[in-house]
CSV table of C-alpha atoms in Angstrom, one decimal:
chain,number,residue,atom,x,y,z
A,1,MET,CA,6.0,32.0,-20.8
A,2,TYR,CA,3.0,29.7,-20.5
A,3,THR,CA,0.8,30.1,-17.5
A,4,THR,CA,-2.3,28.2,-16.3
A,5,ILE,CA,-5.3,30.2,-15.0
A,6,ASN,CA,-8.1,28.5,-13.1
A,7,GLU,CA,-11.8,29.7,-12.9
A,8,SER,CA,-11.0,32.1,-10.1
A,9,GLY,CA,-8.2,33.8,-12.0
A,10,ILE,CA,-5.4,32.3,-9.9
A,11,LEU,CA,-2.1,31.7,-11.9
A,12,ASN,CA,-0.3,28.4,-11.8
A,13,ASN,CA,-2.5,26.8,-9.1
A,14,TYR,CA,-0.8,23.5,-8.8
A,15,ALA,CA,-0.9,21.1,-5.8
A,16,THR,CA,2.3,20.8,-3.8
A,17,GLU,CA,4.1,17.5,-4.4
A,18,PRO,CA,5.3,15.5,-1.4
A,19,GLU,CA,8.9,14.6,-1.0
A,20,LEU,CA,9.7,11.2,-2.7
A,21,TYR,CA,11.5,8.4,-1.0
A,22,TYR,CA,12.4,4.9,-2.1
A,23,ALA,CA,11.1,1.9,-0.3
A,24,GLU,CA,13.6,-0.3,1.6
A,25,TYR,CA,13.7,-4.1,1.3
A,26,PRO,CA,12.3,-5.7,4.4
A,27,ASN,CA,14.8,-7.1,6.8
A,28,GLN,CA,14.7,-10.8,8.0
A,29,GLU,CA,12.5,-10.0,11.0
A,30,LEU,CA,9.8,-8.4,8.8
A,31,GLN,CA,10.0,-11.2,6.2
A,32,ASN,CA,9.4,-13.7,9.0
A,33,ARG,CA,6.5,-11.7,10.3
A,34,TYR,CA,5.0,-11.6,6.8
A,35,LYS,CA,5.4,-15.4,6.4
A,36,PHE,CA,3.6,-15.9,9.8
A,37,GLN,CA,0.8,-13.6,8.7
A,38,ALA,CA,0.4,-15.4,5.4
A,39,ALA,CA,0.3,-18.8,7.3
A,40,ILE,CA,-2.4,-17.5,9.7
A,41,GLY,CA,-4.4,-16.0,6.8
A,42,THR,CA,-4.2,-19.3,4.8
A,43,LEU,CA,-5.2,-21.3,7.8
A,44,LEU,CA,-8.2,-19.0,8.4
A,45,VAL,CA,-9.4,-19.1,4.8
A,46,THR,CA,-9.0,-22.9,4.7
A,47,THR,CA,-10.9,-23.3,8.0
A,48,LEU,CA,-13.7,-21.1,6.8
A,49,PHE,CA,-13.9,-23.0,3.5
A,50,LEU,CA,-14.0,-26.4,5.2
A,51,VAL,CA,-16.6,-25.2,7.7
A,52,ALA,CA,-18.8,-23.9,4.9
A,53,LEU,CA,-18.3,-27.1,3.0
A,54,GLY,CA,-19.2,-29.2,6.1
A,55,VAL,CA,-22.3,-27.2,6.9
A,56,SER,CA,-23.7,-27.3,3.4
């Protein structure tokens, strides 16, 4: 049997692994919310770019 010993002499000192779960596909409401957030972000970046262009 192979064991791992750390500097303190503790055997098999491994981190505990969290329970795994699979991601679920977003429903229609979440997809619409993501689209809205993308539109607001695009509008914000475009506005900032045009303001910077206009100021310079």
